[in-house]
C-alpha atoms as an extended CHARMM CRD file, in Angstrom:
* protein
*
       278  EXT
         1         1  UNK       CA            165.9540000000       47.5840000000       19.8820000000  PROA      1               0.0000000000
         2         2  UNK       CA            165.0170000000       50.3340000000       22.1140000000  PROA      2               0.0000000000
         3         3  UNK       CA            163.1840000000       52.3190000000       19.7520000000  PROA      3               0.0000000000
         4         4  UNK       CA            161.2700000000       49.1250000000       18.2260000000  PROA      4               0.0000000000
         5         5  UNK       CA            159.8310000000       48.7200000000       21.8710000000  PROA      5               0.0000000000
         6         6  UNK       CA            158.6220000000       52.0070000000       22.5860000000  PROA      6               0.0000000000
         7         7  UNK       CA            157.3610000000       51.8920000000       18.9160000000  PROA      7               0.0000000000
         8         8  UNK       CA            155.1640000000       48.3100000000       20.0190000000  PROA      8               0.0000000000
         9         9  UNK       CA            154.3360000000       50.0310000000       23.1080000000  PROA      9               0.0000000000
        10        10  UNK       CA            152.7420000000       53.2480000000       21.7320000000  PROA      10              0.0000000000
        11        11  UNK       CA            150.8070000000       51.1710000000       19.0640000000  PROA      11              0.0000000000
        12        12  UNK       CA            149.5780000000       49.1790000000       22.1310000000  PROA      12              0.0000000000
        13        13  UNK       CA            148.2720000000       51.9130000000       23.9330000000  PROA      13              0.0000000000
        14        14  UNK       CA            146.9730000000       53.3460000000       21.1030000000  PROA      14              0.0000000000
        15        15  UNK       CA            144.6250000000       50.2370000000       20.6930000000  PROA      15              0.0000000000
        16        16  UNK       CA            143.9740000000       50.0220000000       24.1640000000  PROA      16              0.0000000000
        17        17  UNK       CA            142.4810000000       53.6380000000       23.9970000000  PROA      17              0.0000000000
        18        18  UNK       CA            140.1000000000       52.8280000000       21.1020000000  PROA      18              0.0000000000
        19        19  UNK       CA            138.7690000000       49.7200000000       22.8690000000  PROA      19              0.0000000000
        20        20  UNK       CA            138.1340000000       51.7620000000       25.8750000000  PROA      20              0.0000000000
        21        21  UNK       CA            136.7010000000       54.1550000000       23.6420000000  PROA      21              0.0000000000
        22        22  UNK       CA            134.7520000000       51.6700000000       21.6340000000  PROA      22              0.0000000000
        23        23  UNK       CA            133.3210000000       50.4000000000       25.0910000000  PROA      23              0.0000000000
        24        24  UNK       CA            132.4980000000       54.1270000000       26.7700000000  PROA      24              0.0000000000
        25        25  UNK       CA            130.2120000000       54.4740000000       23.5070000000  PROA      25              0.0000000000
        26        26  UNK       CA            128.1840000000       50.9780000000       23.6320000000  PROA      26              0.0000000000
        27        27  UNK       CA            127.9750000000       51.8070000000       27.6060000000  PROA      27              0.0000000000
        28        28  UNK       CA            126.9850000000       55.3740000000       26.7800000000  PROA      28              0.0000000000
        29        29  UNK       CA            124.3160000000       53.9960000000       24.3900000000  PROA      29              0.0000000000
        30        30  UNK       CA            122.7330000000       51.4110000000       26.8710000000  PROA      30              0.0000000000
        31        31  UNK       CA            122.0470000000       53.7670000000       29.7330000000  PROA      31              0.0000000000
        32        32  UNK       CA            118.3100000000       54.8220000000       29.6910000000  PROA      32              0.0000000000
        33        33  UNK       CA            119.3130000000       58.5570000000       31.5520000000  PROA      33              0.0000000000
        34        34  UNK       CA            122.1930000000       60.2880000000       30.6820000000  PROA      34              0.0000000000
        35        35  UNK       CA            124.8270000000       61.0870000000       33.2960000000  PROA      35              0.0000000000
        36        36  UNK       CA            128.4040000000       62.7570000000       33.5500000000  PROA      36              0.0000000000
        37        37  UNK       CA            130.6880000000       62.7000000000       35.8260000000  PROA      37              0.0000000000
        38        38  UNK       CA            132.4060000000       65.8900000000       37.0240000000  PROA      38              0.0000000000
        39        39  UNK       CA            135.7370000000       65.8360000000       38.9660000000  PROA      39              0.0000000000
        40        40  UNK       CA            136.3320000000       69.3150000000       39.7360000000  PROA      40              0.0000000000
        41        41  UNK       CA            140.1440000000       69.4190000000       41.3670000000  PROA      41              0.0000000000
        42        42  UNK       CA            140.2560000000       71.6300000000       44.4520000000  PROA      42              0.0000000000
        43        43  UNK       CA            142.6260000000       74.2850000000       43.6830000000  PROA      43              0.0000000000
        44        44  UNK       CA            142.2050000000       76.4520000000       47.1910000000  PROA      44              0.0000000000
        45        45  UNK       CA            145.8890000000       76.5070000000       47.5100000000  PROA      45              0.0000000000
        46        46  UNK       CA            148.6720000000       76.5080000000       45.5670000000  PROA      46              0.0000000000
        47        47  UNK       CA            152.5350000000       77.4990000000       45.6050000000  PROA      47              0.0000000000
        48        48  UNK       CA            154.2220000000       80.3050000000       43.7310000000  PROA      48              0.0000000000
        49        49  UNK       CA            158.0270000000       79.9040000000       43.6210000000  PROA      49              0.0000000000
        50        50  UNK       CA            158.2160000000       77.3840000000       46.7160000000  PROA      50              0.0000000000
        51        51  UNK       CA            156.0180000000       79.4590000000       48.4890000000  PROA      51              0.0000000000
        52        52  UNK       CA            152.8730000000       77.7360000000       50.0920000000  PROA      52              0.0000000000
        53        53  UNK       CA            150.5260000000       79.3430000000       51.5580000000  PROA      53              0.0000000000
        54        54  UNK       CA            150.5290000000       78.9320000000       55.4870000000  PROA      54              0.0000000000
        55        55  UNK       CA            146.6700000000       78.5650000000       56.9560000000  PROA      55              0.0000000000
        56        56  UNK       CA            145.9960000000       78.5960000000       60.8160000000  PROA      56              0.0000000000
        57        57  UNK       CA            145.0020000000       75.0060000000       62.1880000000  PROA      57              0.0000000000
        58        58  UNK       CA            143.0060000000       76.8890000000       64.4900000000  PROA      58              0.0000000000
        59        59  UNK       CA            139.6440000000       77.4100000000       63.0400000000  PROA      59              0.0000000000
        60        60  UNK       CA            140.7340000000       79.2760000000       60.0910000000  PROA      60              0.0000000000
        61        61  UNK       CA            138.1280000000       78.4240000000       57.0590000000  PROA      61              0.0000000000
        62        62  UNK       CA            138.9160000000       78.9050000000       53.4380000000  PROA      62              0.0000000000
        63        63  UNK       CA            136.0800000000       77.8960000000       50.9670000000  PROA      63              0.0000000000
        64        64  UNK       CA            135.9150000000       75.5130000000       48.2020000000  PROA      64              0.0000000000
        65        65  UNK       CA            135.5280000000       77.6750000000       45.6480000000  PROA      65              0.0000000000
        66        66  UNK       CA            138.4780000000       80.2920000000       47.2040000000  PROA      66              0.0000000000
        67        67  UNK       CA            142.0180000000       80.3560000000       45.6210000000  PROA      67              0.0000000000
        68        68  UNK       CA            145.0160000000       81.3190000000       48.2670000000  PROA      68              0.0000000000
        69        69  UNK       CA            148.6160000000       81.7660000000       46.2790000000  PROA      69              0.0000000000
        70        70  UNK       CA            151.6500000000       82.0880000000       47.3960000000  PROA      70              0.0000000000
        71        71  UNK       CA            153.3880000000       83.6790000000       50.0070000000  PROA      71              0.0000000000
        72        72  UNK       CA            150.0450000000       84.6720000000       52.2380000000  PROA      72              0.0000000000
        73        73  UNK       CA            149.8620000000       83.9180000000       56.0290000000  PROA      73              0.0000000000
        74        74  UNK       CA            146.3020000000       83.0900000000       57.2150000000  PROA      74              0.0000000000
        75        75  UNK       CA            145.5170000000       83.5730000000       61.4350000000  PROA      75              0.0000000000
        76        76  UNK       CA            143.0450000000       81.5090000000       63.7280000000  PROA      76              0.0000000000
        77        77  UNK       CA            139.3470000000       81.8880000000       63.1310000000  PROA      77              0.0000000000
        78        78  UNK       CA            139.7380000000       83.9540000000       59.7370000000  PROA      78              0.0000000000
        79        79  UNK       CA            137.7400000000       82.7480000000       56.9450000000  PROA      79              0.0000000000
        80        80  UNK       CA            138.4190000000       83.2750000000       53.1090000000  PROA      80              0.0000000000
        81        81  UNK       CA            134.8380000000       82.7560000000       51.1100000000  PROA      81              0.0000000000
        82        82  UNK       CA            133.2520000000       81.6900000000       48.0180000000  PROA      82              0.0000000000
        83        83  UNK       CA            135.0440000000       83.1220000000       44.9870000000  PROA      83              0.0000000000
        84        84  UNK       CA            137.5110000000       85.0930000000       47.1560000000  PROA      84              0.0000000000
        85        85  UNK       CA            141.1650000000       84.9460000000       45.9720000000  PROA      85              0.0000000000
        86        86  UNK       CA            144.5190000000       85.9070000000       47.8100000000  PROA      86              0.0000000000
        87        87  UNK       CA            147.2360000000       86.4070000000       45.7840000000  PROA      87              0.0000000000
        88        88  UNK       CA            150.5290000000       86.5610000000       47.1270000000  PROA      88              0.0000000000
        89        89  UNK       CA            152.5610000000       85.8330000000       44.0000000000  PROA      89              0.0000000000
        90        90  UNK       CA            155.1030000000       88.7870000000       43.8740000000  PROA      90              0.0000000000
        91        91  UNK       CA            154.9390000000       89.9000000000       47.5080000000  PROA      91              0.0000000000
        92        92  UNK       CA            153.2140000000       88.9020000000       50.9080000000  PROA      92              0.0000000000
        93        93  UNK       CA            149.8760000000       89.3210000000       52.6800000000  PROA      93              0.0000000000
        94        94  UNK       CA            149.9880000000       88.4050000000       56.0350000000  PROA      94              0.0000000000
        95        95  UNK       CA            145.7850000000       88.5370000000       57.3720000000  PROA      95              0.0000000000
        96        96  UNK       CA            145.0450000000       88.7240000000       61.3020000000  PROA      96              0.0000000000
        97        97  UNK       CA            142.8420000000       86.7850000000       63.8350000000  PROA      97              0.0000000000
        98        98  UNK       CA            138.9690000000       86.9760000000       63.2770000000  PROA      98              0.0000000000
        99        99  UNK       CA            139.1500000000       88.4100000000       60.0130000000  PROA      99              0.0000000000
       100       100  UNK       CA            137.1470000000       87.3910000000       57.0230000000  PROA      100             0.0000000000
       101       101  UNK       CA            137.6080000000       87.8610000000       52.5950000000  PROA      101             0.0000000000
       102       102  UNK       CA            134.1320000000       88.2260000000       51.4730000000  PROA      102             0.0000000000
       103       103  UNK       CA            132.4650000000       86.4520000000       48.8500000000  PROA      103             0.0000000000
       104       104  UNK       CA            134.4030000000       87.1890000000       45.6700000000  PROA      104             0.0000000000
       105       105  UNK       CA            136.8900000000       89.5300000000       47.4750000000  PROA      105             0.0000000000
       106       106  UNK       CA            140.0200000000       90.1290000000       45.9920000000  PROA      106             0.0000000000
       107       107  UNK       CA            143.4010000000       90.7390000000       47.9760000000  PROA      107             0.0000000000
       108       108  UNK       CA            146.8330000000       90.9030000000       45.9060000000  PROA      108             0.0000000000
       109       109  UNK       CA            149.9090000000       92.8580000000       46.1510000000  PROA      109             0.0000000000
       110       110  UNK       CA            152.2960000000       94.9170000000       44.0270000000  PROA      110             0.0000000000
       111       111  UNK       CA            156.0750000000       95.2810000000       43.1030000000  PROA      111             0.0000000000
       112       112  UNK       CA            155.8190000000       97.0890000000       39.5970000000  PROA      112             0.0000000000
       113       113  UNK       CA            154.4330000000      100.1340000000       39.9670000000  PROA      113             0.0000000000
       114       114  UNK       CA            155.9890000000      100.0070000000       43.9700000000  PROA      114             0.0000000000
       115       115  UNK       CA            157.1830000000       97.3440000000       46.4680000000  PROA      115             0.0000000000
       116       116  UNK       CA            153.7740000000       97.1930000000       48.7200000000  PROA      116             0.0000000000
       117       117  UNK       CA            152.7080000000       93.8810000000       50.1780000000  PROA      117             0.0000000000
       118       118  UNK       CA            149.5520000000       93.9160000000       52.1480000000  PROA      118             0.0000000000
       119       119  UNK       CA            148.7560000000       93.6440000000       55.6100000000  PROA      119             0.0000000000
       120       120  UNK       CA            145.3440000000       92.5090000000       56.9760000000  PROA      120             0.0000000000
       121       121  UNK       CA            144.9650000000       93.1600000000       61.1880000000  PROA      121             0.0000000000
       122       122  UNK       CA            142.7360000000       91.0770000000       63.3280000000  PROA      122             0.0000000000
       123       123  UNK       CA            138.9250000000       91.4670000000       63.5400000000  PROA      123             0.0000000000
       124       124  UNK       CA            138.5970000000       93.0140000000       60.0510000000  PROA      124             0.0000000000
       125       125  UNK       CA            135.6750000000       92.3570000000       57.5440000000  PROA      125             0.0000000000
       126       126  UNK       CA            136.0970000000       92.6660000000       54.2310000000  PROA      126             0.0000000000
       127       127  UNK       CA            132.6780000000       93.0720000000       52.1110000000  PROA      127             0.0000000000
       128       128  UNK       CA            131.6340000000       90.8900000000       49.1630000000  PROA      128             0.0000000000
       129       129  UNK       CA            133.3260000000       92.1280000000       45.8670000000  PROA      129             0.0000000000
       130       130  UNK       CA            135.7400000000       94.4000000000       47.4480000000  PROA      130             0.0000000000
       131       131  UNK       CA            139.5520000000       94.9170000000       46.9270000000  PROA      131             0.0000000000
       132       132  UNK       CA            142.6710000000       95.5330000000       48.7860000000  PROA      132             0.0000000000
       133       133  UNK       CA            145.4470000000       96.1810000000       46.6890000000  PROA      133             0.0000000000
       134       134  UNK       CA            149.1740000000       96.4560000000       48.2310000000  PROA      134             0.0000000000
       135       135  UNK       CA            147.7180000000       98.5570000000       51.6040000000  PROA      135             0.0000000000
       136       136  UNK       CA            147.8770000000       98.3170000000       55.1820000000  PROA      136             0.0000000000
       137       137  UNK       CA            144.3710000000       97.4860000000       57.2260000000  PROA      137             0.0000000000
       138       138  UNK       CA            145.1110000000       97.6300000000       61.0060000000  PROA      138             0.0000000000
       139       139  UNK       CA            142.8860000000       96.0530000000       63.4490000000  PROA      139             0.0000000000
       140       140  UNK       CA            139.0990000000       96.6280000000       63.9280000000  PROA      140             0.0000000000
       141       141  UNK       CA            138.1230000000       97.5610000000       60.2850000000  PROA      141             0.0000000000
       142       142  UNK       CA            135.1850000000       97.3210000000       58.0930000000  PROA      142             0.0000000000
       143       143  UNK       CA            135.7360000000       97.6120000000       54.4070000000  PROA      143             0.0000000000
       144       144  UNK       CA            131.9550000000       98.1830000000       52.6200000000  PROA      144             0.0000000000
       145       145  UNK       CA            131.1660000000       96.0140000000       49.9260000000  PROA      145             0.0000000000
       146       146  UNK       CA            133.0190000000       96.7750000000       46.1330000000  PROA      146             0.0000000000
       147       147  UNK       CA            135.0910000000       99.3270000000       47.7420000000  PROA      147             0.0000000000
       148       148  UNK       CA            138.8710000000       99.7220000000       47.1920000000  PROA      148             0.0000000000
       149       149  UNK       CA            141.6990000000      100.4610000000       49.0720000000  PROA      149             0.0000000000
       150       150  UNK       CA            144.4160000000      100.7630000000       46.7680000000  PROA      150             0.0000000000
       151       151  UNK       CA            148.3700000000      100.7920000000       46.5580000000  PROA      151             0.0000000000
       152       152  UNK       CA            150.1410000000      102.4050000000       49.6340000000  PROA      152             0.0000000000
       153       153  UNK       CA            147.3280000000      103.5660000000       51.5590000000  PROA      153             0.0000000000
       154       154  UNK       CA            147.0050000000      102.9340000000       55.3690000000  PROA      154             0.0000000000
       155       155  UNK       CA            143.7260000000      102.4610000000       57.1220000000  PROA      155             0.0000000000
       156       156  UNK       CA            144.3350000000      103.1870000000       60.6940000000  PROA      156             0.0000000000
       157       157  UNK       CA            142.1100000000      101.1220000000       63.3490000000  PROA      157             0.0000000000
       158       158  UNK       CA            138.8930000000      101.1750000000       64.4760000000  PROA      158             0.0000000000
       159       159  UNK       CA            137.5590000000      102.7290000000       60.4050000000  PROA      159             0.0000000000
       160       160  UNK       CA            134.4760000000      101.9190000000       58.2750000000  PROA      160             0.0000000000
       161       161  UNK       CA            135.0780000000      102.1460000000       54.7600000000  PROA      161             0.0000000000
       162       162  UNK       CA            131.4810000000      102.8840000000       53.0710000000  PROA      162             0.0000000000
       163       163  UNK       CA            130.8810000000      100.0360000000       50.2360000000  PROA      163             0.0000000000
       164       164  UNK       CA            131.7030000000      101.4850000000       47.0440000000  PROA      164             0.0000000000
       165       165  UNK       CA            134.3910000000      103.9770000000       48.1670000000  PROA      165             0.0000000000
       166       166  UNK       CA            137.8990000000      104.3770000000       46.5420000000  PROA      166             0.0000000000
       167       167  UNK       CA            140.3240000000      104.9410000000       48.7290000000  PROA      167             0.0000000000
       168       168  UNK       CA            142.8940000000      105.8100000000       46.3010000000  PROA      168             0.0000000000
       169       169  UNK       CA            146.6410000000      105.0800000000       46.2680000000  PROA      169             0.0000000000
       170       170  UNK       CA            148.9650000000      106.3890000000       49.1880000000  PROA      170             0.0000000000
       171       171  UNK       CA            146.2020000000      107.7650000000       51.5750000000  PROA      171             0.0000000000
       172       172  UNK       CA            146.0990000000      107.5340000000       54.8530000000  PROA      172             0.0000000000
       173       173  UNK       CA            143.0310000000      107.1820000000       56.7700000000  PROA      173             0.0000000000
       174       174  UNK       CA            142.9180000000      108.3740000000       60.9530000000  PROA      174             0.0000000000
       175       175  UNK       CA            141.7880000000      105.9210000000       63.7080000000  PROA      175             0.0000000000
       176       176  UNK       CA            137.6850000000      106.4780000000       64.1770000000  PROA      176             0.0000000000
       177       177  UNK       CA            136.4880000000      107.8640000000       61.0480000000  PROA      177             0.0000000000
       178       178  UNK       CA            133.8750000000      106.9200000000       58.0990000000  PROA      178             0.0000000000
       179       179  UNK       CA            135.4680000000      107.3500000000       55.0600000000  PROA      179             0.0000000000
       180       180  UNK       CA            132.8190000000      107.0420000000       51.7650000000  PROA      180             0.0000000000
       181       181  UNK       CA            132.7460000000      108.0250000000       48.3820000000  PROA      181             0.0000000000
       182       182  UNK       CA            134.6690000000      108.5300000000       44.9050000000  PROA      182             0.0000000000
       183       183  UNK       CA            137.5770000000      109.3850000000       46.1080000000  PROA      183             0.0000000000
       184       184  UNK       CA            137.1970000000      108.4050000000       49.4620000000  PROA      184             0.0000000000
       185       185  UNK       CA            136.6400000000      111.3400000000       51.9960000000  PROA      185             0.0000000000
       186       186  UNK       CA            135.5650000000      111.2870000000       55.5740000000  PROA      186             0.0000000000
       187       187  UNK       CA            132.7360000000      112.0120000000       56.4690000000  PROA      187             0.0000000000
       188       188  UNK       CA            132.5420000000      111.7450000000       60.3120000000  PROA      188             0.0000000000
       189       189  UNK       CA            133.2160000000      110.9130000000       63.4710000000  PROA      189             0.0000000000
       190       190  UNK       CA            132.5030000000      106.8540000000       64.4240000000  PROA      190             0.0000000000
       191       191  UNK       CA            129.7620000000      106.5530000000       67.2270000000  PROA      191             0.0000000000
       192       192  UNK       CA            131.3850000000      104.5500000000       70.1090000000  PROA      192             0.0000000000
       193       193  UNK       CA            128.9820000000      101.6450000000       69.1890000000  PROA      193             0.0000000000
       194       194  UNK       CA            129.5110000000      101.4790000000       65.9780000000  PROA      194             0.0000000000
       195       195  UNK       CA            133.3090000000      101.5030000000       66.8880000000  PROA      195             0.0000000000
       196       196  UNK       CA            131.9230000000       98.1580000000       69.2550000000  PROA      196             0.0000000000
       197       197  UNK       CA            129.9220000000       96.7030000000       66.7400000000  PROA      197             0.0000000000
       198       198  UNK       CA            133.4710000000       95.8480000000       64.9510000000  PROA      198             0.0000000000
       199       199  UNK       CA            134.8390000000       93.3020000000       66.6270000000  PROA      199             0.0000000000
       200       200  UNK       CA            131.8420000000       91.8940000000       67.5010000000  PROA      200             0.0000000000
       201       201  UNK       CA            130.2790000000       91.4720000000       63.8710000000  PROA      201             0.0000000000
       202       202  UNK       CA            134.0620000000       89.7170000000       62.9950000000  PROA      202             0.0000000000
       203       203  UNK       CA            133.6560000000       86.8940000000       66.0520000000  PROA      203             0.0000000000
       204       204  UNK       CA            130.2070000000       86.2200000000       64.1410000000  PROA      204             0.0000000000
       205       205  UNK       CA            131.3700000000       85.5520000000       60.6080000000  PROA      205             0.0000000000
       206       206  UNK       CA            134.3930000000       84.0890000000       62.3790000000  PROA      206             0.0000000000
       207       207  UNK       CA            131.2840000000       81.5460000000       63.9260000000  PROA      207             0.0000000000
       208       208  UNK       CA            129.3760000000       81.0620000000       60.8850000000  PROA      208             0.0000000000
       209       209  UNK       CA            132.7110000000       80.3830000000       59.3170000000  PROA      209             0.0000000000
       210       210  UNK       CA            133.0620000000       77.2920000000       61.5740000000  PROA      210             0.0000000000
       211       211  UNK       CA            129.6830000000       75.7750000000       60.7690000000  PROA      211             0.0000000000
       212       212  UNK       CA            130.5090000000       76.1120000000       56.8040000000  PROA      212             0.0000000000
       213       213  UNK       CA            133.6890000000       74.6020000000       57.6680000000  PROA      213             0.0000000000
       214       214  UNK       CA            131.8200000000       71.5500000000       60.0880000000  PROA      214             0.0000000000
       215       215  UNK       CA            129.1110000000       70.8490000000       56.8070000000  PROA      215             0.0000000000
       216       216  UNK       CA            132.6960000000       70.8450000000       54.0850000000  PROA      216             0.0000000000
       217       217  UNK       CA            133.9730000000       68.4870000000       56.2870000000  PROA      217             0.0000000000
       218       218  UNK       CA            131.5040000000       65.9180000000       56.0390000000  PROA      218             0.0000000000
       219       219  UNK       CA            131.6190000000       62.3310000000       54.1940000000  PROA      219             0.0000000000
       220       220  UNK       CA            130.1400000000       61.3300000000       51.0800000000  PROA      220             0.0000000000
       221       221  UNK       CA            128.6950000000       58.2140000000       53.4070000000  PROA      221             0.0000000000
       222       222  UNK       CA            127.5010000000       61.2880000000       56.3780000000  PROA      222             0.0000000000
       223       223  UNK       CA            126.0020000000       63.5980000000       53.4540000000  PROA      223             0.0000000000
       224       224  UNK       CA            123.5810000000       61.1710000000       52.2460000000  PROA      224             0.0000000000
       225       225  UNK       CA            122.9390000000       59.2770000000       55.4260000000  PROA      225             0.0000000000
       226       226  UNK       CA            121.6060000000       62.6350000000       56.9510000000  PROA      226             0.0000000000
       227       227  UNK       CA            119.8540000000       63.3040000000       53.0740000000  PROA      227             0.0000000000
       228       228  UNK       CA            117.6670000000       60.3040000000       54.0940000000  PROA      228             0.0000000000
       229       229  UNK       CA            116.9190000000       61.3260000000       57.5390000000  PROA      229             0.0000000000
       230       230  UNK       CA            115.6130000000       64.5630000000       55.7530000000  PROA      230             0.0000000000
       231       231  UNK       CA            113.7830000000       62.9930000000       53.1900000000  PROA      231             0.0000000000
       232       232  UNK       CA            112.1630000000       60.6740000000       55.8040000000  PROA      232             0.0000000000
       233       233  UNK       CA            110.8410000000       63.3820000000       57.9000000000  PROA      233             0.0000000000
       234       234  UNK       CA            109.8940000000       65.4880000000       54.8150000000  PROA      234             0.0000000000
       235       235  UNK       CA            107.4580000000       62.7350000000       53.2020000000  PROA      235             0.0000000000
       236       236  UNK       CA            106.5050000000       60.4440000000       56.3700000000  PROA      236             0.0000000000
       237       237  UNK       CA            102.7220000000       61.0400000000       57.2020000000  PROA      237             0.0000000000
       238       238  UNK       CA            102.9400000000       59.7950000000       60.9370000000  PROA      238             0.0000000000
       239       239  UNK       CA            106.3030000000       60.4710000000       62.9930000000  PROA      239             0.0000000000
       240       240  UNK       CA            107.4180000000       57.2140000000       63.9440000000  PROA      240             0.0000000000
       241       241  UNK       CA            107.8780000000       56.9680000000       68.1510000000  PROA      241             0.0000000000
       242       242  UNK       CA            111.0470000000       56.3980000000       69.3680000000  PROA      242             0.0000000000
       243       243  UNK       CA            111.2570000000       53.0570000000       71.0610000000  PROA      243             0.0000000000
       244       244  UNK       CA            112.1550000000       54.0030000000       75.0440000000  PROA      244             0.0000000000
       245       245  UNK       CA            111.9640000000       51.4510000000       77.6410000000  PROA      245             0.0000000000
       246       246  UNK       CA            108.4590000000       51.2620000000       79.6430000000  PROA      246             0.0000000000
       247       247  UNK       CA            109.2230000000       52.4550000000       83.1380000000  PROA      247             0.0000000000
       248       248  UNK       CA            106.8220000000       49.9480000000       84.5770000000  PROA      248             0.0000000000
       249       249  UNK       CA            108.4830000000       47.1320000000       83.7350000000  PROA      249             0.0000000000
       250       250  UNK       CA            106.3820000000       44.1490000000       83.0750000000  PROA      250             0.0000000000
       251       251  UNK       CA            103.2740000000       43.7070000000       81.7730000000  PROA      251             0.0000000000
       252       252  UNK       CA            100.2770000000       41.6310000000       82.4460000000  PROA      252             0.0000000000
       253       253  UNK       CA            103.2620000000       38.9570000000       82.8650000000  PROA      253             0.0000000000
       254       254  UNK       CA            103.9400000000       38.9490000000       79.5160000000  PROA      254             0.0000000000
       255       255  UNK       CA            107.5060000000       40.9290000000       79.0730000000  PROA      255             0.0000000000
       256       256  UNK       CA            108.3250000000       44.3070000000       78.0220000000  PROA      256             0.0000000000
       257       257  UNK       CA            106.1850000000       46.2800000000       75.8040000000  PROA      257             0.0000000000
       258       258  UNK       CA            107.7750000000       46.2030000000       71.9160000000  PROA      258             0.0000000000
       259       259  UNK       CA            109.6820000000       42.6000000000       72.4020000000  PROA      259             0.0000000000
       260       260  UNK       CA            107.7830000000       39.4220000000       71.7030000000  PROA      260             0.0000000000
       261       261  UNK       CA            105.3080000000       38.2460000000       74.1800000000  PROA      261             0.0000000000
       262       262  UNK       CA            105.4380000000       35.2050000000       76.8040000000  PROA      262             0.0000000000
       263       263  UNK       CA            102.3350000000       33.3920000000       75.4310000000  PROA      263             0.0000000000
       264       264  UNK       CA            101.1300000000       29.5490000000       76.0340000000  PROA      264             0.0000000000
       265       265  UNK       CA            101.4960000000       29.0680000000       72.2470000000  PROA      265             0.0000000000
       266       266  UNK       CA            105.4160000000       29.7750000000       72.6480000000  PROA      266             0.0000000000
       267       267  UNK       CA            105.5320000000       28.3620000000       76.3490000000  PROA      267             0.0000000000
       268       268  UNK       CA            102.9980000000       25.7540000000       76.5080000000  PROA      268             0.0000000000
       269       269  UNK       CA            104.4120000000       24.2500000000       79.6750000000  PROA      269             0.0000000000
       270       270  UNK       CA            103.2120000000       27.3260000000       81.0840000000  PROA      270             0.0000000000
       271       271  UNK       CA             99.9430000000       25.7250000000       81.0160000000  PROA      271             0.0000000000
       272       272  UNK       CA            100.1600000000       23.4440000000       84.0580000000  PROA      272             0.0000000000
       273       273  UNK       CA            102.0840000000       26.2600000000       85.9090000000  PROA      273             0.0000000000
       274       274  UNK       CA            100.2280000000       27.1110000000       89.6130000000  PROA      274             0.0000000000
       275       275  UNK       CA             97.7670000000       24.5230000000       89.3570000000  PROA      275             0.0000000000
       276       276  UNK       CA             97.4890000000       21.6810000000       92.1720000000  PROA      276             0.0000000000
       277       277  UNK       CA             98.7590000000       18.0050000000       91.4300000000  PROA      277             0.0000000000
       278       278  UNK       CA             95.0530000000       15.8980000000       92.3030000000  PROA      278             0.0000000000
């Protein structure tokens, strides 16, 4: 009996889906301009073994278009960007305050070829492209565009890593140097601004990061209300005034200016108002 049920209720849906089918194609045929519709499933975060990612609720910003797996620990203010991805699927990254993953950054660990996780400080940028596989970055670090710090090495505080470099597996980099180059070597001394400028240029991603975050979380209903307002201003020929309350008052004894007038068509009993009874 069982089986003669499920059998009825396959064939059912089975017809159901051809109907729906059937209609999709005669609505497809009466529309005059052709439109799909996209749903594009946000897949910023996701879990690896019961591990879920753990994001800040203070300011931290991860992008739409950013993928954070697994067992990674995100601080306040830090900011993962457009195409970056954190993957934390066979061992941890923990990533600071104030830091941010630049545009298609990649930061993953290892356990094959050695048990490193990696470890992001606070107040460290990492450039667009670049990657940070199974290392250490203390605090107050700069890591140039498309470079690579590799498995096992350490980069101390207060280091610029030139974009492009390789800083290859197991090195370990002082506190106050530039390191640049193909194998990574350094090259000199930091300046004590540049050694400032650190900090400083992580608190301003770490504030752009927070007005991206302010425009993602905006309505459907708020992102074409303030599309209008835009449009408006764009293609209106004459600014229209704001209406603001006449400071004078009155007018001529006829009301407020901008509201309907007091006239002796409206108020014709205002006719035999002030004169003198004969």
């Amino acid at each position: 009996m069982s089986s003669l049920v499920a059998r009825a209720s396959n064939g059912l849906a089975g017809m159901m889906r051809k109907v729906g089918s059937a209609f999709d194609s005669m609505g497809k045929g009466l529309e005059i301009t052709k439109y799909t519709e996209k749903l594009v499933p946000s897949t910023r975060f996701v879990a690896v073994d019961g591990m879920v990612p753990k994001i800040s609720d203070k300011g931290a910003f991860v992008a739409p278009s950013a993928a954070v797996i697994g067992d990674v620990t995100i601080g306040k203010a830090s900011s993962i960007w457009y195409g970056a991805t954190v993957r934390g699927d066979v061992n941890t990254i923990t990533i600071g305050d104030y830091t941010n993953i630049g545009d298609r950054a990649v930061v993953h660990v290892a356990r094959i070829q050695g048990d490193f996780a990696t470890s992001i400080g606070n107040n460290v940028t990492i450039g667009a492209g670049a990657l940070i596989h199974a290392a250490t970055l203390k605090d107050n670090c700069v890591v140039g565009e498309s470079a690579q710090v590799l498995d096992g090495a350490t980069v101390e505080s207060n280091v610029i890593i030139a974009p492009a470099a390789i800083v290859t597996p197991g090195t370990m980099i002082p506190s106050g140097e530039l390191w640049a180059g193909s194998p990574a070597k350094m090259i000199r001394v930091l300046t004590e601004d540049e050694i400032a400028a650190i900090p400083k240029q992580a608190s301003e991603t770490a504030a752009l990061a927070s007005m991206h975050a302010i425009e993602h979380s905006k309505s459907y209903e708020q992102v074409m209300e303030e599309e209008q307002v835009a449009e408006n201003e764009l293609y209106r020929e004459v600014p229209v005034p704001k209406q603001t309350e006449n400071p004078l008052g009155d007018v001529l004894g006829q009301g407020m200016p901008g509201r309907i007038f007091r006239s002796t068509l409206s108020h014709p009993e205002d006719i035999y108002k002030g004169q003198q009874p004969k």
